[in-house]
Amino acid sequence: MSQPTASRAKRIGALLFCPACGTLLDLPRDDQDEIECSQCGRKEPAASYENLPTKTYSSANAFPSALKAKRALVQNTVEEGEAAKDRDPIANERCDNCGHIGMSYKEMQLRSADEGSTIFYKCLNCGHQTSTNN
Ligand SMILES: [Zn+2]
Ligand SMILES: [Zn+2]
C-alpha cells in the first residue's frame, strides 16, 4: 500500500483522477484547498490542480489566448529559422564568371582559430562559387 498522503491524483491532460479508486475528480472551487473523491471520499489537495490549464478558465479567456499566442510564437520561430537559412548576407563582390555584382557569402573557420577564416561567395545570378581566405 502506498502512503495516501504521498500519492497525488493521476493526471491525464487537464483531468485529475483519484489515485485510490480512479474516479474523475471535480475541479476545486476557489475557496477549496482540497477535493473529496465522490466515490471513496479520499481527499486530494487542491495544490495538485496547480499548473493545470483548466485552472485559468476562471480568469476570463486567459487560456485560449495564451495558447494562441504560444502557437504563434512557435510558428514565427520556425518561419524565421527557415528564412534565415536561405538568406545569407550579400556582399558587393563581382562574379568573375558572369560579372554580376552581388554575391551571398558565408564565413567559415576551416583552419585553426588564429589563422583567420575562409569566405565563400556564391553568385546570385549564375550560382558560381568562389572563396577567399581572410
Ligand atoms: Zn476515489
Ligand atoms: Zn555569376
Tab-separated table of N, CA and C and ligand atoms in Angstrom:
chain	number	residue	atom	x	y	z
A	1	MET	N	0.851	-1.202	0.000
A	1	MET	CA	0.000	0.000	0.000
A	1	MET	C	0.881	1.245	0.000
A	2	SER	N	0.534	2.179	-0.826
A	2	SER	CA	1.264	3.432	-0.846
A	2	SER	C	0.670	4.382	0.184
A	3	GLN	N	1.478	5.296	0.598
A	3	GLN	CA	1.019	6.285	1.569
A	3	GLN	C	-0.016	7.205	0.920
A	4	PRO	N	-1.186	7.322	1.491
A	4	PRO	CA	-2.216	8.183	0.891
A	4	PRO	C	-1.764	9.637	0.774
A	5	THR	N	-0.970	10.077	1.749
A	5	THR	CA	-0.568	11.484	1.728
A	5	THR	C	0.498	11.741	0.673
A	6	ALA	N	1.263	10.700	0.314
A	6	ALA	CA	2.346	10.895	-0.637
A	6	ALA	C	1.846	10.837	-2.076
A	7	SER	N	0.802	10.049	-2.317
A	7	SER	CA	0.345	9.910	-3.694
A	7	SER	C	-0.521	11.089	-4.091
A	8	ARG	N	-0.423	11.401	-5.332
A	8	ARG	CA	-1.178	12.522	-5.856
A	8	ARG	C	-2.080	12.043	-6.976
A	9	ALA	N	-3.073	12.851	-7.254
A	9	ALA	CA	-4.036	12.487	-8.284
A	9	ALA	C	-3.337	12.209	-9.610
A	10	LYS	N	-3.827	11.215	-10.301
A	10	LYS	CA	-3.300	10.942	-11.634
A	10	LYS	C	-3.802	12.015	-12.577
A	11	ARG	N	-2.939	12.398	-13.468
A	11	ARG	CA	-3.261	13.496	-14.340
A	11	ARG	C	-3.251	13.018	-15.792
A	12	ILE	N	-4.365	13.239	-16.457
A	12	ILE	CA	-4.412	12.943	-17.893
A	12	ILE	C	-4.883	14.208	-18.582
A	13	GLY	N	-3.982	14.853	-19.269
A	13	GLY	CA	-4.315	16.149	-19.860
A	13	GLY	C	-4.682	17.114	-18.760
A	14	ALA	N	-5.875	17.675	-18.833
A	14	ALA	CA	-6.316	18.649	-17.841
A	14	ALA	C	-7.202	17.989	-16.796
A	15	LEU	N	-7.300	16.650	-16.831
A	15	LEU	CA	-8.188	15.963	-15.899
A	15	LEU	C	-7.384	15.285	-14.799
A	16	LEU	N	-7.959	15.290	-13.614
A	16	LEU	CA	-7.315	14.609	-12.495
A	16	LEU	C	-8.196	13.453	-12.046
A	17	PHE	N	-7.544	12.357	-11.702
A	17	PHE	CA	-8.263	11.175	-11.272
A	17	PHE	C	-7.806	10.764	-9.893
A	18	CYS	N	-8.752	10.278	-9.096
A	18	CYS	CA	-8.456	9.823	-7.748
A	18	CYS	C	-7.401	8.719	-7.796
A	19	PRO	N	-6.286	8.869	-7.070
A	19	PRO	CA	-5.239	7.844	-7.086
A	19	PRO	C	-5.682	6.560	-6.399
A	20	ALA	N	-6.723	6.638	-5.581
A	20	ALA	CA	-7.174	5.451	-4.848
A	20	ALA	C	-8.158	4.621	-5.661
A	21	CYS	N	-9.132	5.256	-6.300
A	21	CYS	CA	-10.160	4.492	-6.994
A	21	CYS	C	-10.299	4.839	-8.470
A	22	GLY	N	-9.582	5.853	-8.926
A	22	GLY	CA	-9.585	6.165	-10.353
A	22	GLY	C	-10.761	7.009	-10.815
A	23	THR	N	-11.551	7.504	-9.883
A	23	THR	CA	-12.686	8.346	-10.261
A	23	THR	C	-12.217	9.733	-10.694
A	24	LEU	N	-12.858	10.237	-11.726
A	24	LEU	CA	-12.551	11.601	-12.164
A	24	LEU	C	-12.921	12.578	-11.071
A	25	LEU	N	-11.965	13.407	-10.695
A	25	LEU	CA	-12.195	14.362	-9.615
A	25	LEU	C	-12.735	15.682	-10.155
A	26	ASP	N	-13.560	16.312	-9.333
A	26	ASP	CA	-14.053	17.639	-9.706
A	26	ASP	C	-12.924	18.649	-9.568
A	27	LEU	N	-13.074	19.750	-10.268
A	27	LEU	CA	-12.120	20.840	-10.079
A	27	LEU	C	-12.452	21.555	-8.777
A	28	PRO	N	-11.421	22.003	-8.065
A	28	PRO	CA	-11.682	22.703	-6.806
A	28	PRO	C	-12.251	24.096	-7.061
A	29	ARG	N	-13.128	24.502	-6.176
A	29	ARG	CA	-13.562	25.895	-6.251
A	29	ARG	C	-12.460	26.762	-5.665
A	30	ASP	N	-12.561	28.035	-5.880
A	30	ASP	CA	-11.510	28.940	-5.412
A	30	ASP	C	-11.331	28.871	-3.901
A	31	ASP	N	-12.423	28.595	-3.171
A	31	ASP	CA	-12.337	28.581	-1.709
A	31	ASP	C	-12.016	27.199	-1.158
A	32	GLN	N	-11.752	26.237	-2.008
A	32	GLN	CA	-11.428	24.890	-1.548
A	32	GLN	C	-9.932	24.670	-1.586
A	33	ASP	N	-9.393	24.029	-0.525
A	33	ASP	CA	-7.990	23.666	-0.617
A	33	ASP	C	-7.800	22.158	-0.714
A	34	GLU	N	-8.927	21.438	-0.752
A	34	GLU	CA	-8.830	20.027	-1.101
A	34	GLU	C	-10.136	19.558	-1.721
A	35	ILE	N	-10.051	18.486	-2.494
A	35	ILE	CA	-11.216	17.967	-3.187
A	35	ILE	C	-11.473	16.559	-2.678
A	36	GLU	N	-12.722	16.304	-2.337
A	36	GLU	CA	-13.049	14.971	-1.847
A	36	GLU	C	-13.537	14.123	-3.011
A	37	CYS	N	-12.989	12.902	-3.119
A	37	CYS	CA	-13.418	11.979	-4.158
A	37	CYS	C	-14.855	11.571	-3.898
A	38	SER	N	-15.688	11.663	-4.923
A	38	SER	CA	-17.106	11.350	-4.746
A	38	SER	C	-17.332	9.862	-4.558
A	39	GLN	N	-16.375	9.024	-4.936
A	39	GLN	CA	-16.534	7.582	-4.808
A	39	GLN	C	-16.008	7.045	-3.473
A	40	CYS	N	-14.748	7.366	-3.174
A	40	CYS	CA	-14.149	6.746	-1.999
A	40	CYS	C	-13.907	7.751	-0.865
A	41	GLY	N	-14.142	9.017	-1.119
A	41	GLY	CA	-14.012	10.006	-0.052
A	41	GLY	C	-12.599	10.444	0.209
A	42	ARG	N	-11.647	9.968	-0.603
A	42	ARG	CA	-10.268	10.368	-0.395
A	42	ARG	C	-10.130	11.859	-0.706
A	43	LYS	N	-9.348	12.527	0.102
A	43	LYS	CA	-9.182	13.960	-0.115
A	43	LYS	C	-7.894	14.232	-0.879
A	44	GLU	N	-8.040	14.983	-1.930
A	44	GLU	CA	-6.905	15.334	-2.779
A	44	GLU	C	-6.584	16.808	-2.557
A	45	PRO	N	-5.325	17.155	-2.243
A	45	PRO	CA	-5.006	18.575	-2.050
A	45	PRO	C	-5.235	19.367	-3.329
A	46	ALA	N	-5.815	20.533	-3.192
A	46	ALA	CA	-6.094	21.366	-4.361
A	46	ALA	C	-4.812	21.778	-5.064
A	47	ALA	N	-3.686	21.677	-4.346
A	47	ALA	CA	-2.390	22.024	-4.942
A	47	ALA	C	-2.089	21.144	-6.149
A	48	SER	N	-2.695	19.943	-6.170
A	48	SER	CA	-2.481	19.065	-7.311
A	48	SER	C	-3.004	19.679	-8.595
A	49	TYR	N	-3.897	20.637	-8.444
A	49	TYR	CA	-4.513	21.243	-9.623
A	49	TYR	C	-3.733	22.436	-10.130
A	50	GLU	N	-2.720	22.809	-9.397
A	50	GLU	CA	-1.934	23.941	-9.857
A	50	GLU	C	-1.236	23.594	-11.158
A	51	ASN	N	-1.114	24.563	-12.014
A	51	ASN	CA	-0.495	24.406	-13.329
A	51	ASN	C	-1.368	23.632	-14.310
A	52	LEU	N	-2.588	23.323	-13.928
A	52	LEU	CA	-3.490	22.718	-14.897
A	52	LEU	C	-4.087	23.832	-15.750
A	53	PRO	N	-4.196	23.594	-17.039
A	53	PRO	CA	-4.753	24.635	-17.906
A	53	PRO	C	-6.183	25.024	-17.521
A	54	THR	N	-6.944	24.070	-16.987
A	54	THR	CA	-8.334	24.351	-16.641
A	54	THR	C	-8.443	25.385	-15.532
A	55	LYS	N	-7.392	25.498	-14.741
A	55	LYS	CA	-7.408	26.425	-13.620
A	55	LYS	C	-7.635	27.860	-14.108
A	56	THR	N	-7.172	28.161	-15.307
A	56	THR	CA	-7.275	29.519	-15.817
A	56	THR	C	-8.639	29.810	-16.436
A	57	TYR	N	-9.510	28.791	-16.504
A	57	TYR	CA	-10.849	29.033	-17.038
A	57	TYR	C	-11.578	30.100	-16.228
A	58	SER	N	-11.272	30.132	-14.937
A	58	SER	CA	-11.971	31.071	-14.068
A	58	SER	C	-11.600	32.517	-14.402
A	59	SER	N	-10.400	32.737	-14.886
A	59	SER	CA	-9.994	34.101	-15.190
A	59	SER	C	-10.192	34.397	-16.672
A	60	ALA	N	-11.380	34.806	-16.995
A	60	ALA	CA	-11.765	35.190	-18.359
A	60	ALA	C	-11.329	34.145	-19.386
A	61	ASN	N	-10.818	34.554	-20.513
A	61	ASN	CA	-10.404	33.607	-21.548
A	61	ASN	C	-8.894	33.532	-21.636
A	62	ALA	N	-8.264	33.568	-20.487
A	62	ALA	CA	-6.799	33.603	-20.457
A	62	ALA	C	-6.198	32.388	-21.157
A	63	PHE	N	-6.815	31.241	-20.982
A	63	PHE	CA	-6.229	30.020	-21.520
A	63	PHE	C	-6.193	29.986	-23.049
A	64	PRO	N	-7.340	30.203	-23.722
A	64	PRO	CA	-7.289	30.118	-25.192
A	64	PRO	C	-6.345	31.130	-25.817
A	65	SER	N	-6.338	32.362	-25.306
A	65	SER	CA	-5.481	33.374	-25.922
A	65	SER	C	-4.009	33.094	-25.655
A	66	ALA	N	-3.731	32.578	-24.465
A	66	ALA	CA	-2.346	32.243	-24.137
A	66	ALA	C	-1.854	31.129	-25.053
A	67	LEU	N	-2.723	30.166	-25.306
A	67	LEU	CA	-2.357	29.054	-26.177
A	67	LEU	C	-2.131	29.557	-27.595
A	68	LYS	N	-3.010	30.451	-28.022
A	68	LYS	CA	-2.890	31.009	-29.367
A	68	LYS	C	-1.560	31.742	-29.503
A	69	ALA	N	-1.243	32.540	-28.481
A	69	ALA	CA	0.000	33.302	-28.510
A	69	ALA	C	1.193	32.365	-28.579
A	70	LYS	N	1.098	31.279	-27.842
A	70	LYS	CA	2.191	30.315	-27.807
A	70	LYS	C	2.374	29.692	-29.185
A	71	ARG	N	1.239	29.338	-29.821
A	71	ARG	CA	1.318	28.741	-31.153
A	71	ARG	C	1.935	29.715	-32.141
A	72	ALA	N	1.499	30.988	-32.056
A	72	ALA	CA	2.017	31.995	-32.976
A	72	ALA	C	3.521	32.139	-32.794
A	73	LEU	N	3.940	32.080	-31.544
A	73	LEU	CA	5.355	32.214	-31.231
A	73	LEU	C	6.141	31.078	-31.864
A	74	VAL	N	5.635	29.856	-31.720
A	74	VAL	CA	6.313	28.686	-32.287
A	74	VAL	C	6.398	28.815	-33.795
A	75	GLN	N	5.270	29.234	-34.422
A	75	GLN	CA	5.258	29.376	-35.870
A	75	GLN	C	6.271	30.406	-36.331
A	76	ASN	N	6.288	31.557	-35.662
A	76	ASN	CA	7.215	32.607	-36.037
A	76	ASN	C	8.649	32.123	-35.958
A	77	THR	N	8.943	31.398	-34.884
A	77	THR	CA	10.299	30.908	-34.688
A	77	THR	C	10.702	29.993	-35.831
A	78	VAL	N	9.795	29.124	-36.239
A	78	VAL	CA	10.087	28.195	-37.331
A	78	VAL	C	10.294	28.959	-38.623
A	79	GLU	N	9.386	29.912	-38.905
A	79	GLU	CA	9.498	30.665	-40.152
A	79	GLU	C	10.798	31.465	-40.200
A	80	GLU	N	11.129	32.108	-39.100
A	80	GLU	CA	12.354	32.887	-39.071
A	80	GLU	C	13.567	31.995	-39.284
A	81	GLY	N	13.525	30.834	-38.662
A	81	GLY	CA	14.629	29.901	-38.791
A	81	GLY	C	14.833	29.456	-40.231
A	82	GLU	N	13.727	29.164	-40.933
A	82	GLU	CA	13.843	28.705	-42.309
A	82	GLU	C	14.280	29.826	-43.237
A	83	ALA	N	13.764	31.007	-42.999
A	83	ALA	CA	14.122	32.137	-43.846
A	83	ALA	C	15.602	32.453	-43.691
A	84	ALA	N	16.095	32.389	-42.474
A	84	ALA	CA	17.484	32.729	-42.214
A	84	ALA	C	18.425	31.786	-42.958
A	85	LYS	N	18.006	30.552	-43.136
A	85	LYS	CA	18.839	29.576	-43.818
A	85	LYS	C	19.092	29.982	-45.266
A	86	ASP	N	18.022	30.518	-45.915
A	86	ASP	CA	18.150	30.876	-47.325
A	86	ASP	C	18.740	32.263	-47.515
A	87	ARG	N	18.858	32.992	-46.462
A	87	ARG	CA	19.226	34.398	-46.605
A	87	ARG	C	20.613	34.650	-46.035
A	88	ASP	N	21.634	34.256	-46.770
A	88	ASP	CA	22.989	34.593	-46.361
A	88	ASP	C	23.199	36.073	-46.632
A	89	PRO	N	24.135	36.687	-45.936
A	89	PRO	CA	24.416	38.102	-46.216
A	89	PRO	C	24.940	38.270	-47.639
A	90	ILE	N	24.701	39.451	-48.195
A	90	ILE	CA	25.101	39.722	-49.577
A	90	ILE	C	26.308	40.678	-49.582
A	91	ALA	N	27.304	40.318	-50.340
A	91	ALA	CA	28.480	41.178	-50.456
A	91	ALA	C	28.493	41.835	-51.835
A	92	ASN	N	29.067	43.022	-51.925
A	92	ASN	CA	29.182	43.715	-53.210
A	92	ASN	C	30.385	43.186	-53.967
A	93	GLU	N	30.423	41.894	-54.141
A	93	GLU	CA	31.528	41.276	-54.873
A	93	GLU	C	31.087	41.028	-56.314
A	94	ARG	N	32.042	41.109	-57.218
A	94	ARG	CA	31.736	40.895	-58.628
A	94	ARG	C	32.043	39.449	-58.983
A	95	CYS	N	31.046	38.823	-59.593
A	95	CYS	CA	31.226	37.433	-60.011
A	95	CYS	C	32.231	37.387	-61.157
A	96	ASP	N	33.282	36.572	-61.029
A	96	ASP	CA	34.266	36.512	-62.121
A	96	ASP	C	33.827	35.549	-63.219
A	97	ASN	N	32.645	35.027	-63.093
A	97	ASN	CA	32.108	34.176	-64.152
A	97	ASN	C	31.156	34.938	-65.060
A	98	CYS	N	30.207	35.679	-64.464
A	98	CYS	CA	29.215	36.381	-65.283
A	98	CYS	C	29.260	37.892	-65.100
A	99	GLY	N	30.073	38.389	-64.175
A	99	GLY	CA	30.202	39.825	-63.971
A	99	GLY	C	29.125	40.431	-63.099
A	100	HIS	N	28.207	39.640	-62.642
A	100	HIS	CA	27.140	40.132	-61.771
A	100	HIS	C	27.721	40.599	-60.441
A	101	ILE	N	27.243	41.742	-59.976
A	101	ILE	CA	27.703	42.221	-58.673
A	101	ILE	C	26.647	41.908	-57.631
A	102	GLY	N	27.066	41.249	-56.592
A	102	GLY	CA	26.133	40.827	-55.548
A	102	GLY	C	26.235	39.337	-55.342
A	103	MET	N	27.013	38.972	-54.369
A	103	MET	CA	27.190	37.552	-54.085
A	103	MET	C	26.894	37.287	-52.617
A	104	SER	N	26.165	36.245	-52.371
A	104	SER	CA	25.927	35.875	-50.982
A	104	SER	C	27.203	35.237	-50.450
A	105	TYR	N	27.431	35.410	-49.187
A	105	TYR	CA	28.673	34.847	-48.660
A	105	TYR	C	28.479	34.224	-47.282
A	106	LYS	N	29.354	33.307	-47.004
A	106	LYS	CA	29.406	32.634	-45.715
A	106	LYS	C	30.840	32.648	-45.241
A	107	GLU	N	31.002	32.988	-43.991
A	107	GLU	CA	32.347	32.963	-43.456
A	107	GLU	C	32.502	31.677	-42.652
A	108	MET	N	33.545	30.954	-42.926
A	108	MET	CA	33.753	29.696	-42.208
A	108	MET	C	35.168	29.596	-41.683
A	109	GLN	N	35.237	29.067	-40.502
A	109	GLN	CA	36.537	28.860	-39.852
A	109	GLN	C	36.968	27.441	-40.166
A	110	LEU	N	37.805	27.302	-41.168
A	110	LEU	CA	38.197	25.950	-41.575
A	110	LEU	C	39.496	25.519	-40.920
A	111	ARG	N	40.341	26.508	-40.696
A	111	ARG	CA	41.636	26.161	-40.132
A	111	ARG	C	41.646	26.506	-38.654
A	112	SER	N	42.816	26.551	-38.059
A	112	SER	CA	42.857	26.857	-36.641
A	112	SER	C	42.462	28.311	-36.402
A	113	ALA	N	42.005	28.602	-35.222
A	113	ALA	CA	41.381	29.890	-34.926
A	113	ALA	C	42.291	31.077	-35.185
A	114	ASP	N	43.593	30.925	-35.012
A	114	ASP	CA	44.488	32.071	-35.180
A	114	ASP	C	44.890	32.281	-36.628
A	115	GLU	N	44.396	31.502	-37.531
A	115	GLU	CA	44.778	31.621	-38.931
A	115	GLU	C	43.736	32.329	-39.783
A	116	GLY	N	42.708	32.839	-39.179
A	116	GLY	CA	41.684	33.523	-39.967
A	116	GLY	C	40.702	32.546	-40.580
A	117	SER	N	39.743	33.108	-41.272
A	117	SER	CA	38.672	32.270	-41.792
A	117	SER	C	38.603	32.357	-43.308
A	118	THR	N	37.805	31.500	-43.891
A	118	THR	CA	37.605	31.493	-45.331
A	118	THR	C	36.198	31.992	-45.628
A	119	ILE	N	36.093	32.884	-46.615
A	119	ILE	CA	34.780	33.368	-47.001
A	119	ILE	C	34.388	32.722	-48.328
A	120	PHE	N	33.223	32.130	-48.324
A	120	PHE	CA	32.710	31.508	-49.535
A	120	PHE	C	31.680	32.434	-50.164
A	121	TYR	N	31.868	32.749	-51.435
A	121	TYR	CA	30.912	33.587	-52.163
A	121	TYR	C	30.121	32.731	-53.135
A	122	LYS	N	28.870	33.116	-53.307
A	122	LYS	CA	28.066	32.441	-54.315
A	122	LYS	C	27.321	33.502	-55.112
A	123	CYS	N	27.493	33.461	-56.420
A	123	CYS	CA	26.865	34.454	-57.276
A	123	CYS	C	25.352	34.288	-57.253
A	124	LEU	N	24.658	35.409	-57.048
A	124	LEU	CA	23.202	35.356	-57.004
A	124	LEU	C	22.615	35.204	-58.398
A	125	ASN	N	23.424	35.456	-59.396
A	125	ASN	CA	22.932	35.404	-60.779
A	125	ASN	C	23.148	34.032	-61.406
A	126	CYS	N	24.386	33.539	-61.353
A	126	CYS	CA	24.675	32.287	-62.060
A	126	CYS	C	25.024	31.138	-61.115
A	127	GLY	N	25.184	31.446	-59.848
A	127	GLY	CA	25.465	30.376	-58.902
A	127	GLY	C	26.944	30.016	-58.805
A	128	HIS	N	27.775	30.714	-59.546
A	128	HIS	CA	29.213	30.481	-59.489
A	128	HIS	C	29.740	30.672	-58.071
A	129	GLN	N	30.578	29.777	-57.652
A	129	GLN	CA	31.079	29.872	-56.282
A	129	GLN	C	32.570	30.101	-56.269
A	130	THR	N	32.982	30.907	-55.317
A	130	THR	CA	34.406	31.173	-55.161
A	130	THR	C	34.683	31.371	-53.683
A	131	SER	N	35.903	31.316	-53.290
A	131	SER	CA	36.221	31.518	-51.893
A	131	SER	C	37.486	32.322	-51.761
A	132	THR	N	37.597	32.972	-50.641
A	132	THR	CA	38.806	33.772	-50.410
A	132	THR	C	39.208	33.617	-48.945
A	133	ASN	N	40.507	33.592	-48.741
A	133	ASN	CA	40.979	33.453	-47.361
A	133	ASN	C	41.150	34.819	-46.728
A	134	ASN	N	40.736	34.930	-45.530
A	134	ASN	CA	40.862	36.174	-44.788
A	134	ASN	C	42.287	36.349	-44.294
B	1	ZN	ZN	-11.523	7.791	-5.007
B	2	ZN	ZN	27.797	34.899	-61.747
